[in-house]
Amino acid sequence: MIDAIGNTNFVSGTSFSKVSVGNNIATNPSGGFDEVMKNVASTAVDTITKAETTAIAGISDKASIQQVVDQVMAAERTLQTAIAVRDKVVSAYQEISRMAI
Amino acid sequence: MDPLLSPARIAASGMSAQSERLLIISENIANARSTGNTPGANPYARKTISFTSEVDRASGVNLIKVSSYGVDRSPFKVELNPGSPAADQNGYVKLPNVNPLIEMADMRQANRIYQANLQIYKQSRELVSMTLDLMRT
């Protein structure tokens, strides 16, 4: 059963790495639940930080509107992916914890 | 890079390129009657812009980039206006070789291409978000 949980993490980790923009997820996908969550969070934070930097550059006229929109959209997408993956993994764990022994 | 995310990047570069083009067109239209300051001096010469395709090394897709800004070498228009400070000894003033009709047509085209790129951006975004929605039910 533990192996099965590990596989869940593996599958979610790799599929996310294909969707995300800057991926540092596939480095250690079988590291377990906390590892996956950590990677998901750090990728999301990276992308959002980049978007914020570009948005501020856009306000001070250093970046074009298109660049700002592109980065902000990428941040939104990454956040949504991260949230969706987190919800899926958490619900998988809940499903297992509710299992009758 | 993900094939669904690349169109957004490419469309963004297309929109940047078309806004550069709009900038040049607006300069041309604004300076359609700008003459020189000294007798017989050349007036504002129409600016041109050209684009080239550039491979983005990170993602391997073809983006668009401004290749060069140029100056239209076609002859200037001449008008009889002896009172102007730019008039030569015969009273003729050189006017820019800007044709407002051509500039308007160019502007329309830049506008349409911008809108087309925007549509691609929207489509790509919608498809990505619809696919992501599969995960939350």
Coordinates of N, CA and C in Angstrom, one line a residue:
Chain A
M1 N 0.8 -1.2 0.0 CA 0.0 0.0 0.0 C 0.9 1.3 0.0
I2 N 2.0 1.2 0.8 CA 2.9 2.4 0.8 C 3.4 2.7 -0.6
D3 N 3.8 1.6 -1.3 CA 4.3 1.7 -2.6 C 3.3 2.4 -3.5
A4 N 2.1 2.1 -3.3 CA 1.0 2.7 -4.2 C 0.9 4.2 -3.9
I5 N 1.1 4.6 -2.6 CA 1.1 6.0 -2.3 C 2.3 6.7 -3.0
G6 N 3.4 6.0 -2.9 CA 4.6 6.6 -3.6 C 4.4 6.8 -5.1
N7 N 3.7 5.8 -5.7 CA 3.4 5.9 -7.1 C 2.5 7.1 -7.4
T8 N 1.5 7.3 -6.5 CA 0.6 8.5 -6.7 C 1.5 9.7 -6.8
N9 N 2.4 9.9 -5.9 CA 3.2 11.0 -5.9 C 4.0 11.1 -7.1
F10 N 4.5 10.0 -7.6 CA 5.4 10.0 -8.7 C 4.6 10.5 -9.9
V11 N 3.4 10.0 -10.1 CA 2.6 10.3 -11.2 C 2.2 11.8 -11.2
S12 N 1.8 12.3 -10.0 CA 1.4 13.7 -9.9 C 2.6 14.6 -10.2
G13 N 3.8 14.2 -9.6 CA 5.0 15.0 -9.8 C 5.4 15.1 -11.2
T14 N 5.4 14.0 -12.0 CA 5.9 14.1 -13.3 C 4.9 14.8 -14.2
S15 N 3.6 14.6 -14.0 CA 2.6 15.3 -14.9 C 2.7 16.8 -14.6
F16 N 3.0 17.2 -13.4 CA 3.0 18.6 -13.1 C 4.3 19.2 -13.8
S17 N 5.4 18.5 -13.7 CA 6.6 19.0 -14.3 C 6.4 19.3 -15.8
K18 N 5.5 18.5 -16.4 CA 5.3 18.8 -17.9 C 4.5 20.0 -18.1
V19 N 3.6 20.3 -17.1 CA 2.7 21.5 -17.3 C 3.4 22.8 -16.9
S20 N 4.3 22.7 -15.8 CA 4.8 23.9 -15.3 C 5.8 24.5 -16.2
V21 N 6.1 25.8 -15.9 CA 7.0 26.6 -16.8 C 8.5 26.3 -16.4
G22 N 8.9 26.7 -15.2 CA 10.2 26.4 -14.8 C 10.1 25.2 -13.8
N23 N 10.6 24.0 -14.3 CA 10.4 22.8 -13.5 C 11.6 22.4 -12.8
N24 N 11.5 22.3 -11.5 CA 12.5 21.6 -10.7 C 11.9 20.5 -9.9
I25 N 10.8 20.0 -10.5 CA 10.0 19.0 -9.8 C 10.5 17.6 -10.0
A26 N 10.8 17.3 -11.3 CA 11.2 15.9 -11.6 C 12.5 15.5 -11.0
T27 N 13.1 16.4 -10.2 CA 14.4 16.0 -9.7 C 14.4 14.8 -8.8
N28 N 13.4 14.8 -7.9 CA 13.3 13.6 -7.0 C 11.8 13.3 -6.8
P29 N 11.2 12.8 -7.8 CA 9.7 12.6 -7.7 C 9.3 11.6 -6.7
S30 N 10.2 10.6 -6.4 CA 9.7 9.5 -5.5 C 10.1 9.8 -4.1
G31 N 10.4 11.1 -3.8 CA 10.8 11.5 -2.5 C 9.7 11.5 -1.5
G32 N 8.5 11.3 -1.9 CA 7.4 11.3 -1.0 C 6.5 12.5 -1.0
F33 N 5.4 12.5 -0.2 CA 4.4 13.5 -0.3 C 5.0 14.9 0.0
D34 N 5.8 15.0 1.1 CA 6.3 16.3 1.5 C 7.2 16.8 0.5
E35 N 8.0 15.9 -0.2 CA 8.9 16.4 -1.2 C 8.2 17.0 -2.4
V36 N 7.1 16.3 -2.8 CA 6.3 16.8 -3.9 C 5.7 18.1 -3.6
M37 N 5.1 18.2 -2.4 CA 4.5 19.5 -2.0 C 5.5 20.6 -2.0
K38 N 6.7 20.3 -1.5 CA 7.8 21.3 -1.4 C 8.1 21.8 -2.8
N39 N 8.3 20.9 -3.7 CA 8.7 21.2 -5.1 C 7.6 22.1 -5.7
V40 N 6.3 21.6 -5.6 CA 5.2 22.3 -6.2 C 5.2 23.8 -5.6
A41 N 5.3 23.9 -4.3 CA 5.3 25.2 -3.7 C 6.4 26.1 -4.2
S42 N 7.7 25.5 -4.3 CA 8.8 26.4 -4.6 C 8.7 26.8 -6.1
T43 N 8.2 25.9 -7.0 CA 8.1 26.3 -8.4 C 7.0 27.5 -8.5
A44 N 5.9 27.3 -7.8 CA 4.9 28.3 -7.8 C 5.4 29.6 -7.3
V45 N 6.2 29.6 -6.2 CA 6.7 30.8 -5.6 C 7.7 31.5 -6.6
D46 N 8.5 30.7 -7.2 CA 9.5 31.2 -8.2 C 8.8 32.0 -9.3
T47 N 7.7 31.3 -9.9 CA 7.0 31.9 -11.0 C 6.3 33.2 -10.6
I48 N 5.7 33.2 -9.4 CA 5.0 34.3 -9.0 C 5.9 35.5 -8.6
T49 N 7.1 35.2 -8.1 CA 8.1 36.2 -7.8 C 8.5 36.9 -9.1
K50 N 8.7 36.0 -10.1 CA 9.1 36.6 -11.4 C 8.0 37.5 -12.0
A51 N 6.8 37.1 -11.8 CA 5.7 37.9 -12.3 C 5.6 39.2 -11.6
E52 N 5.8 39.2 -10.3 CA 5.8 40.4 -9.5 C 6.9 41.4 -10.0
T53 N 8.1 40.8 -10.2 CA 9.2 41.6 -10.6 C 8.9 42.3 -12.0
T54 N 8.3 41.5 -12.9 CA 8.0 42.1 -14.2 C 6.9 43.1 -14.1
A55 N 5.9 42.8 -13.2 CA 4.8 43.8 -13.0 C 5.3 45.1 -12.5
I56 N 6.2 45.1 -11.6 CA 6.8 46.3 -11.0 C 7.6 47.0 -12.1
A57 N 8.4 46.2 -12.9 CA 9.1 46.8 -14.0 C 8.2 47.5 -15.0
G58 N 7.0 46.8 -15.2 CA 6.0 47.4 -16.1 C 5.5 48.7 -15.7
I59 N 5.2 48.8 -14.4 CA 4.7 50.1 -13.8 C 5.7 51.2 -14.0
S60 N 7.0 50.9 -13.8 CA 8.0 51.9 -14.0 C 8.5 52.0 -15.4
D61 N 7.7 51.5 -16.4 CA 7.9 51.7 -17.8 C 9.1 50.9 -18.3
K62 N 9.6 49.9 -17.6 CA 10.8 49.2 -18.1 C 10.4 47.9 -18.9
A63 N 9.2 47.4 -18.7 CA 8.8 46.2 -19.4 C 7.5 46.6 -20.2
S64 N 7.3 45.8 -21.3 CA 6.2 46.1 -22.1 C 4.9 45.5 -21.5
I65 N 3.8 46.0 -21.9 CA 2.5 45.5 -21.4 C 2.4 44.0 -21.7
Q66 N 2.8 43.6 -22.9 CA 2.7 42.2 -23.3 C 3.5 41.3 -22.3
Q67 N 4.7 41.8 -22.0 CA 5.6 41.0 -21.1 C 4.9 40.8 -19.7
V68 N 4.4 42.0 -19.2 CA 3.7 41.9 -17.9 C 2.6 40.9 -17.9
V69 N 1.7 41.1 -18.9 CA 0.6 40.2 -19.0 C 1.0 38.7 -19.1
D70 N 2.0 38.5 -20.0 CA 2.5 37.1 -20.1 C 3.0 36.5 -18.8
Q71 N 3.8 37.3 -18.1 CA 4.3 36.8 -16.8 C 3.2 36.6 -15.8
V72 N 2.3 37.5 -15.7 CA 1.2 37.4 -14.7 C 0.3 36.2 -15.0
M73 N 0.1 36.0 -16.3 CA -0.7 34.8 -16.7 C 0.0 33.5 -16.4
A74 N 1.3 33.5 -16.6 CA 2.1 32.3 -16.3 C 2.0 32.0 -14.8
A75 N 2.1 33.1 -14.0 CA 2.0 32.9 -12.5 C 0.6 32.4 -12.1
E76 N -0.4 32.9 -12.8 CA -1.8 32.5 -12.5 C -1.9 31.0 -12.8
R77 N -1.4 30.6 -14.0 CA -1.5 29.2 -14.4 C -0.8 28.3 -13.5
T78 N 0.5 28.7 -13.1 CA 1.3 27.9 -12.2 C 0.5 27.7 -10.9
L79 N 0.0 28.8 -10.4 CA -0.7 28.7 -9.1 C -1.9 27.8 -9.2
Q80 N -2.7 27.9 -10.3 CA -3.8 27.0 -10.5 C -3.4 25.6 -10.6
T81 N -2.3 25.3 -11.3 CA -1.8 23.9 -11.4 C -1.4 23.4 -10.1
A82 N -0.7 24.2 -9.3 CA -0.2 23.8 -8.0 C -1.4 23.5 -7.1
I83 N -2.4 24.3 -7.1 CA -3.5 24.1 -6.2 C -4.3 22.8 -6.6
A84 N -4.4 22.6 -8.0 CA -5.1 21.5 -8.4 C -4.4 20.2 -8.0
V85 N -3.1 20.2 -8.2 CA -2.3 19.0 -7.9 C -2.3 18.8 -6.4
R86 N -2.2 19.8 -5.6 CA -2.3 19.7 -4.1 C -3.6 19.1 -3.7
D87 N -4.7 19.6 -4.3 CA -6.0 19.1 -3.9 C -6.1 17.6 -4.2
K88 N -5.6 17.3 -5.4 CA -5.7 15.9 -5.8 C -4.9 15.0 -4.9
V89 N -3.7 15.4 -4.5 CA -2.8 14.6 -3.7 C -3.4 14.5 -2.3
V90 N -3.9 15.6 -1.8 CA -4.5 15.6 -0.4 C -5.8 14.7 -0.4
S91 N -6.6 14.8 -1.5 CA -7.8 13.9 -1.5 C -7.4 12.5 -1.6
A92 N -6.3 12.1 -2.3 CA -5.9 10.8 -2.4 C -5.5 10.2 -1.0
Y93 N -4.8 11.1 -0.2 CA -4.4 10.7 1.1 C -5.6 10.5 2.0
Q94 N -6.6 11.4 1.9 CA -7.8 11.3 2.7 C -8.6 10.0 2.4
E95 N -8.6 9.7 1.1 CA -9.2 8.5 0.6 C -8.6 7.3 1.3
I96 N -7.3 7.3 1.4 CA -6.6 6.2 2.0 C -6.8 6.1 3.5
S97 N -6.8 7.3 4.1 CA -7.0 7.3 5.6 C -8.4 6.9 6.0
R98 N -9.4 7.1 5.0 CA -10.7 6.7 5.4 C -11.0 5.2 5.1
M99 N -10.0 4.5 4.6 CA -10.1 3.1 4.2 C -10.4 2.2 5.5
A100 N -11.3 1.3 5.4 CA -11.6 0.4 6.5 C -10.5 -0.6 6.7
I101 N -10.1 -0.7 7.9 CA -9.0 -1.7 8.2 C -9.6 -2.9 8.7
Chain B
M1 N 9.4 22.9 -24.3 CA 8.3 23.6 -23.7 C 7.0 23.0 -24.1
D2 N 6.0 23.2 -23.3 CA 4.7 22.7 -23.5 C 4.1 23.3 -24.8
P3 N 3.6 22.5 -25.7 CA 3.0 23.0 -27.0 C 1.8 23.9 -26.7
L4 N 1.1 23.8 -25.6 CA 0.0 24.7 -25.4 C 0.4 26.0 -24.8
L5 N 1.6 26.0 -24.2 CA 2.1 27.3 -23.5 C 2.9 28.1 -24.5
S6 N 3.5 27.5 -25.5 CA 4.3 28.2 -26.5 C 3.5 29.2 -27.2
P7 N 2.3 28.9 -27.7 CA 1.6 29.9 -28.5 C 1.4 31.2 -27.7
A8 N 1.2 31.1 -26.4 CA 1.1 32.4 -25.6 C 2.3 33.2 -25.7
R9 N 3.5 32.6 -25.6 CA 4.8 33.3 -25.7 C 4.9 33.9 -27.1
I10 N 4.6 33.1 -28.1 CA 4.8 33.6 -29.5 C 3.9 34.7 -29.8
A11 N 2.6 34.6 -29.3 CA 1.6 35.7 -29.5 C 2.0 36.9 -28.8
A12 N 2.6 36.8 -27.6 CA 3.1 37.9 -26.9 C 4.2 38.7 -27.7
S13 N 5.1 37.9 -28.3 CA 6.2 38.5 -29.1 C 5.6 39.2 -30.3
G14 N 4.5 38.6 -30.9 CA 3.9 39.2 -32.1 C 3.2 40.5 -31.7
M15 N 2.6 40.5 -30.5 CA 2.0 41.8 -30.1 C 3.0 42.9 -29.8
S16 N 4.1 42.5 -29.2 CA 5.2 43.5 -29.0 C 5.6 44.0 -30.4
A17 N 5.8 43.1 -31.3 CA 6.3 43.6 -32.6 C 5.3 44.5 -33.3
Q18 N 4.0 44.2 -33.2 CA 3.0 45.1 -33.9 C 2.9 46.4 -33.1
S19 N 3.2 46.4 -31.8 CA 3.1 47.7 -31.1 C 4.3 48.6 -31.5
E20 N 5.5 48.0 -31.8 CA 6.6 48.7 -32.3 C 6.2 49.4 -33.7
R21 N 5.5 48.5 -34.5 CA 5.1 49.0 -35.8 C 4.2 50.2 -35.7
L22 N 3.2 50.1 -34.7 CA 2.3 51.2 -34.5 C 3.0 52.4 -34.1
L23 N 4.1 52.3 -33.3 CA 4.9 53.4 -32.8 C 5.5 54.2 -34.0
I24 N 6.0 53.4 -35.0 CA 6.6 54.0 -36.2 C 5.6 54.7 -37.0
I25 N 4.4 54.0 -37.1 CA 3.3 54.6 -38.0 C 2.9 55.9 -37.3
S26 N 2.7 55.9 -36.0 CA 2.3 57.2 -35.4 C 3.3 58.3 -35.5
E27 N 4.6 57.9 -35.5 CA 5.6 59.0 -35.7 C 5.5 59.5 -37.1
N28 N 5.2 58.6 -38.1 CA 5.1 59.1 -39.5 C 3.9 60.0 -39.6
I29 N 2.8 59.6 -39.0 CA 1.6 60.4 -39.2 C 1.7 61.8 -38.5
A30 N 2.3 61.8 -37.3 CA 2.5 63.0 -36.5 C 3.4 64.0 -37.3
N31 N 4.4 63.4 -38.0 CA 5.4 64.3 -38.7 C 5.1 64.5 -40.2
A32 N 3.8 64.2 -40.6 CA 3.4 64.3 -42.0 C 3.7 65.6 -42.6
R33 N 3.7 66.7 -41.8 CA 4.0 68.1 -42.3 C 5.2 68.7 -41.7
S34 N 6.1 67.9 -41.2 CA 7.3 68.5 -40.5 C 8.3 68.9 -41.6
T35 N 8.6 70.1 -41.7 CA 9.6 70.6 -42.7 C 11.0 70.8 -42.0
G36 N 12.0 71.1 -42.8 CA 13.3 71.5 -42.2 C 13.2 72.9 -41.7
N37 N 14.3 73.4 -41.0 CA 14.3 74.7 -40.5 C 15.1 75.8 -41.3
T38 N 16.0 75.3 -42.1 CA 16.8 76.2 -42.9 C 16.3 76.1 -44.4
P39 N 16.6 77.2 -45.2 CA 16.2 77.2 -46.6 C 16.7 76.0 -47.3
G40 N 15.8 75.2 -48.0 CA 16.2 74.1 -48.8 C 16.5 72.8 -48.0
A41 N 16.3 72.9 -46.7 CA 16.7 71.7 -45.9 C 15.7 70.6 -46.1
N42 N 16.2 69.4 -45.9 CA 15.3 68.2 -46.0 C 14.3 68.1 -44.9
P43 N 13.1 67.7 -45.2 CA 12.1 67.5 -44.2 C 12.2 66.2 -43.5
Y44 N 11.3 65.9 -42.6 CA 11.2 64.5 -42.0 C 11.1 63.5 -43.1
A45 N 11.9 62.4 -43.0 CA 11.8 61.3 -43.9 C 11.1 60.2 -43.3
R46 N 10.2 59.6 -44.0 CA 9.3 58.5 -43.5 C 10.1 57.4 -43.0
K47 N 9.8 56.9 -41.8 CA 10.5 55.8 -41.2 C 9.9 54.5 -41.5
T48 N 10.7 53.4 -41.7 CA 10.2 52.1 -41.9 C 10.7 51.1 -40.9
I49 N 10.0 50.0 -40.8 CA 10.4 49.0 -39.8 C 10.3 47.6 -40.4
S50 N 11.2 46.8 -40.2 CA 11.1 45.4 -40.7 C 11.3 44.4 -39.6
F51 N 10.7 43.2 -39.8 CA 10.8 42.2 -38.8 C 11.5 40.9 -39.3
T52 N 12.0 40.1 -38.4 CA 12.6 38.9 -38.8 C 12.2 37.8 -37.7
S53 N 12.3 36.6 -38.2 CA 11.9 35.5 -37.2 C 13.2 35.1 -36.5
E54 N 13.0 34.8 -35.2 CA 14.2 34.5 -34.4 C 13.8 33.2 -33.5
V55 N 14.7 32.3 -33.5 CA 14.5 31.1 -32.7 C 14.9 31.3 -31.3
D56 N 13.9 31.1 -30.4 CA 14.1 31.2 -29.0 C 14.8 30.0 -28.5
R57 N 16.1 30.2 -28.0 CA 16.9 29.0 -27.6 C 16.3 28.2 -26.5
A58 N 15.6 28.9 -25.5 CA 15.1 28.2 -24.3 C 14.0 27.3 -24.7
S59 N 13.1 27.7 -25.6 CA 11.9 26.9 -25.9 C 11.9 26.3 -27.3
G60 N 12.8 26.8 -28.2 CA 12.9 26.2 -29.6 C 11.8 26.6 -30.5
V61 N 11.1 27.7 -30.2 CA 10.0 28.2 -31.1 C 10.5 29.5 -31.8
N62 N 9.8 29.7 -32.9 CA 10.1 30.9 -33.7 C 9.4 32.1 -33.2
L63 N 10.1 33.1 -32.6 CA 9.5 34.3 -32.2 C 9.8 35.4 -33.2
I64 N 9.1 36.5 -33.1 CA 9.3 37.6 -34.1 C 10.1 38.7 -33.4
K65 N 10.9 39.4 -34.1 CA 11.8 40.4 -33.5 C 12.0 41.5 -34.6
V66 N 12.2 42.7 -34.1 CA 12.5 43.8 -35.1 C 13.9 43.6 -35.6
S67 N 14.0 43.5 -37.0 CA 15.3 43.3 -37.6 C 16.0 44.7 -37.8
S68 N 15.2 45.6 -38.3 CA 15.9 46.9 -38.6 C 14.9 48.1 -38.7
Y69 N 15.3 49.2 -38.3 CA 14.5 50.5 -38.6 C 15.2 51.1 -39.8
G70 N 14.4 51.6 -40.7 CA 15.0 52.2 -41.9 C 14.3 53.5 -42.2
V71 N 14.8 54.2 -43.3 CA 14.3 55.5 -43.7 C 13.9 55.3 -45.2
D72 N 12.7 55.8 -45.5 CA 12.2 55.7 -46.8 C 12.9 56.7 -47.7
R73 N 13.6 56.2 -48.8 CA 14.4 57.1 -49.6 C 13.6 57.7 -50.8
S74 N 12.3 57.5 -50.9 CA 11.6 58.0 -52.0 C 11.6 59.6 -52.0
P75 N 11.4 60.2 -53.2 CA 11.6 61.7 -53.2 C 10.5 62.4 -52.4
F76 N 11.0 63.6 -51.9 CA 10.1 64.4 -51.1 C 9.1 65.1 -52.0
K77 N 7.9 65.4 -51.4 CA 6.9 66.3 -52.1 C 7.4 67.7 -52.0
V78 N 7.0 68.5 -53.0 CA 7.4 69.9 -53.1 C 6.2 70.8 -53.2
E79 N 6.2 71.9 -52.4 CA 5.0 72.8 -52.4 C 5.5 74.2 -52.5
L80 N 4.7 75.0 -53.2 CA 5.1 76.5 -53.3 C 4.6 77.2 -52.0
N81 N 5.5 77.7 -51.2 CA 5.2 78.4 -50.0 C 6.3 79.3 -49.6
P82 N 6.4 80.5 -50.3 CA 7.6 81.3 -50.1 C 7.8 81.9 -48.7
G83 N 6.7 81.9 -47.9 CA 6.7 82.4 -46.6 C 7.4 81.5 -45.6
S84 N 7.6 80.2 -45.9 CA 8.1 79.3 -44.9 C 9.6 79.4 -44.7
P85 N 10.1 79.2 -43.5 CA 11.5 79.3 -43.3 C 12.3 78.2 -44.0
A86 N 11.6 77.2 -44.5 CA 12.3 76.1 -45.2 C 12.3 76.3 -46.7
A87 N 11.7 77.4 -47.2 CA 11.6 77.6 -48.6 C 12.9 77.9 -49.2
D88 N 13.2 77.3 -50.4 CA 14.5 77.6 -51.1 C 14.3 78.9 -51.9
Q89 N 15.4 79.3 -52.7 CA 15.4 80.6 -53.4 C 14.2 80.8 -54.3
N90 N 13.6 79.7 -54.8 CA 12.4 79.8 -55.7 C 11.1 79.8 -54.9
G91 N 11.2 79.6 -53.6 CA 9.9 79.6 -52.8 C 9.3 78.3 -52.6
Y92 N 10.0 77.2 -53.0 CA 9.5 75.9 -52.8 C 10.0 75.3 -51.5
V93 N 9.0 74.5 -50.9 CA 9.3 73.9 -49.6 C 9.2 72.4 -49.8
K94 N 10.2 71.7 -49.3 CA 10.2 70.2 -49.3 C 9.3 69.7 -48.2
L95 N 8.4 68.8 -48.5 CA 7.5 68.2 -47.5 C 7.8 66.7 -47.4
P96 N 7.5 66.1 -46.2 CA 7.9 64.7 -46.0 C 7.2 63.8 -47.0
N97 N 7.9 62.6 -47.3 CA 7.3 61.7 -48.2 C 6.4 60.7 -47.5
V98 N 5.6 61.3 -46.6 CA 4.6 60.5 -45.9 C 3.3 60.6 -46.6
N99 N 2.7 59.4 -47.0 CA 1.4 59.4 -47.5 C 0.4 58.9 -46.5
P100 N -0.5 59.8 -46.0 CA -1.4 59.4 -44.9 C -2.2 58.2 -45.2
L101 N -2.6 58.0 -46.5 CA -3.4 56.8 -46.8 C -2.6 55.5 -46.6
I102 N -1.4 55.5 -47.0 CA -0.6 54.3 -46.8 C -0.4 54.1 -45.3
E103 N -0.2 55.2 -44.5 CA 0.0 55.0 -43.1 C -1.2 54.4 -42.4
M104 N -2.4 54.9 -42.9 CA -3.6 54.4 -42.3 C -3.8 52.9 -42.6
A105 N -3.5 52.6 -43.9 CA -3.7 51.2 -44.3 C -2.7 50.3 -43.4
D106 N -1.5 50.8 -43.2 CA -0.5 50.1 -42.4 C -1.0 49.9 -41.0
M107 N -1.6 51.0 -40.5 CA -2.1 51.0 -39.1 C -3.2 50.0 -38.9
R108 N -4.1 49.9 -39.9 CA -5.2 49.0 -39.9 C -4.6 47.5 -39.8
Q109 N -3.6 47.3 -40.7 CA -3.0 46.0 -40.8 C -2.3 45.6 -39.4
A110 N -1.6 46.5 -38.9 CA -0.9 46.3 -37.6 C -2.0 46.0 -36.5
N111 N -3.1 46.7 -36.6 CA -4.2 46.5 -35.6 C -4.7 45.1 -35.7
R112 N -5.0 44.7 -37.0 CA -5.6 43.4 -37.2 C -4.7 42.3 -36.8
I113 N -3.4 42.4 -37.1 CA -2.4 41.3 -36.7 C -2.3 41.3 -35.2
Y114 N -2.4 42.5 -34.5 CA -2.4 42.5 -33.0 C -3.6 41.7 -32.5
Q115 N -4.7 42.0 -33.1 CA -5.9 41.3 -32.6 C -5.9 39.8 -32.8
A116 N -5.3 39.4 -34.0 CA -5.2 38.0 -34.2 C -4.3 37.3 -33.2
N117 N -3.2 38.0 -32.8 CA -2.3 37.5 -31.8 C -3.0 37.4 -30.5
L118 N -3.8 38.4 -30.2 CA -4.5 38.4 -28.9 C -5.5 37.2 -28.9
Q119 N -6.1 36.9 -30.0 CA -7.1 35.8 -30.1 C -6.3 34.5 -29.8
I120 N -5.1 34.4 -30.4 CA -4.4 33.1 -30.1 C -4.0 33.0 -28.7
Y121 N -3.7 34.1 -28.1 CA -3.3 34.1 -26.6 C -4.5 33.6 -25.8
K122 N -5.7 34.2 -26.2 CA -6.9 33.8 -25.4 C -7.2 32.4 -25.6
Q123 N -7.1 31.9 -26.8 CA -7.4 30.5 -27.1 C -6.5 29.5 -26.3
S124 N -5.2 29.9 -26.3 CA -4.2 29.0 -25.6 C -4.5 29.0 -24.2
R125 N -4.9 30.2 -23.6 CA -5.1 30.3 -22.2 C -6.4 29.5 -21.8
E126 N -7.4 29.6 -22.7 CA -8.7 28.9 -22.4 C -8.5 27.4 -22.4
L127 N -7.7 26.9 -23.4 CA -7.4 25.4 -23.5 C -6.7 24.9 -22.3
V128 N -5.7 25.7 -21.9 CA -4.9 25.3 -20.7 C -5.8 25.2 -19.5
S129 N -6.6 26.3 -19.3 CA -7.4 26.3 -18.1 C -8.5 25.2 -18.1
M130 N -9.0 24.9 -19.4 CA -10.0 23.8 -19.5 C -9.4 22.5 -19.1
T131 N -8.1 22.3 -19.6 CA -7.4 21.0 -19.2 C -7.2 20.9 -17.8
L132 N -6.8 22.0 -17.2 CA -6.5 22.0 -15.7 C -7.8 21.8 -14.9
D133 N -8.9 22.2 -15.5 CA -10.2 22.0 -14.8 C -10.5 20.6 -14.6
L134 N -9.9 19.7 -15.5 CA -10.2 18.3 -15.4 C -9.8 17.7 -14.0
M135 N -8.7 18.4 -13.4 CA -8.2 17.9 -12.2 C -9.1 18.2 -11.0
R136 N -9.9 19.3 -11.1 CA -10.7 19.6 -10.0 C -12.2 19.2 -10.3
T137 N -12.6 18.2 -9.6 CA -14.0 17.8 -9.7 C -14.5 17.3 -8.4

